[in-house]
Coordinates of C-alpha atoms in Angstrom, one line a residue:
X1 CA -53.8 48.3 -65.1
X2 CA -53.3 46.5 -61.8
X3 CA -56.0 47.0 -59.2
X4 CA -55.0 48.6 -55.9
X5 CA -55.9 46.7 -52.7
X6 CA -58.2 48.6 -50.5
X7 CA -56.5 50.1 -47.5
X8 CA -57.6 48.9 -44.1
X9 CA -57.6 52.5 -42.8
X10 CA -59.2 55.7 -44.0
X11 CA -58.4 59.3 -43.1
X12 CA -60.9 60.7 -40.6
X13 CA -61.4 64.3 -39.8
X14 CA -63.5 65.6 -37.0
X15 CA -65.8 68.6 -37.7
X16 CA -65.3 72.1 -36.3
X17 CA -68.8 71.9 -34.9
X18 CA -71.5 69.2 -34.4
X19 CA -74.0 68.8 -37.2
X20 CA -76.2 66.1 -38.7
X21 CA -73.2 65.1 -40.9
X22 CA -70.4 65.1 -38.3
X23 CA -69.2 65.6 -34.8
X24 CA -66.3 67.4 -33.0
X25 CA -63.5 65.6 -31.3
X26 CA -64.9 66.7 -28.0
X27 CA -68.3 65.1 -28.7
X28 CA -66.5 61.9 -29.8
X29 CA -64.4 61.9 -26.6
X30 CA -67.6 62.4 -24.4
X31 CA -69.4 59.6 -26.3
X32 CA -66.4 57.3 -25.9
X33 CA -66.2 58.1 -22.2
X34 CA -69.9 57.5 -21.7
X35 CA -69.6 54.1 -23.5
X36 CA -66.5 53.2 -21.6
X37 CA -64.5 52.7 -24.8
X38 CA -61.8 54.6 -26.8
X39 CA -62.7 57.0 -29.6
X40 CA -61.9 54.4 -32.3
X41 CA -64.3 51.9 -30.7
X42 CA -67.0 54.6 -30.3
X43 CA -66.7 55.3 -34.1
X44 CA -67.1 51.5 -34.8
X45 CA -70.1 51.3 -32.5
X46 CA -71.7 54.4 -34.3
X47 CA -71.1 52.9 -37.7
X48 CA -72.5 49.6 -36.7
X49 CA -75.7 51.2 -35.3
X50 CA -76.1 53.1 -38.6
X51 CA -75.5 50.0 -40.6
X52 CA -78.2 48.1 -38.7
X53 CA -80.6 51.0 -39.1
X54 CA -80.1 51.6 -42.8
X55 CA -78.8 48.3 -44.4
X56 CA -81.0 45.2 -44.8
X57 CA -80.2 42.6 -42.1
X58 CA -81.3 39.6 -44.2
X59 CA -81.1 38.4 -47.7
X60 CA -84.1 39.4 -49.8
X61 CA -86.5 36.5 -50.5
X62 CA -88.5 35.7 -53.6
X63 CA -91.4 37.8 -52.5
X64 CA -94.9 36.6 -51.4
X65 CA -96.0 33.0 -51.8
X66 CA -98.1 32.2 -54.8
X67 CA -101.3 30.2 -54.7
X68 CA -99.6 26.9 -55.6
X69 CA -97.2 27.3 -52.8
X70 CA -100.0 28.0 -50.3
X71 CA -102.0 25.0 -51.5
X72 CA -98.9 22.8 -51.0
X73 CA -98.4 24.1 -47.5
X74 CA -102.0 23.5 -46.6
X75 CA -101.8 20.0 -48.1
X76 CA -98.7 19.1 -46.1
X77 CA -100.3 20.5 -42.9
X78 CA -103.5 18.5 -43.4
X79 CA -101.6 15.2 -43.9
X80 CA -99.9 15.2 -40.5
X81 CA -101.3 13.1 -37.6
X82 CA -102.4 16.1 -35.5
X83 CA -105.0 18.5 -36.7
X84 CA -103.3 21.7 -37.8
X85 CA -104.4 24.7 -39.8
X86 CA -102.6 27.2 -42.0
X87 CA -103.7 30.7 -41.3
X88 CA -103.9 32.7 -44.4
X89 CA -103.7 35.9 -42.4
X90 CA -100.0 35.1 -41.9
X91 CA -99.6 36.0 -45.6
X92 CA -99.8 39.5 -47.0
X93 CA -102.1 38.5 -49.9
X94 CA -105.4 37.5 -48.3
X95 CA -107.1 36.9 -51.6
X96 CA -105.7 33.4 -52.0

């Protein structure tokens, strides 16, 4: 079965009253006016704000450094010409 391409547009219906899950057209117009943009741009701004708030903004890493990695960092730091230190308090696991 051939796959359908995703449409670049979606149907959008305003709510009859403002609630935690939707807004009226009047609220959208007021928001757009306050932001100095049209209603479509106000929706994009709102969705962007929600995405930044809810979705991770970075790729997940491999988790905390292990003891070997910390030793390697300390070794590299101690080899340089200037005296430097590695603060273990920068790491979540302070037992290393």
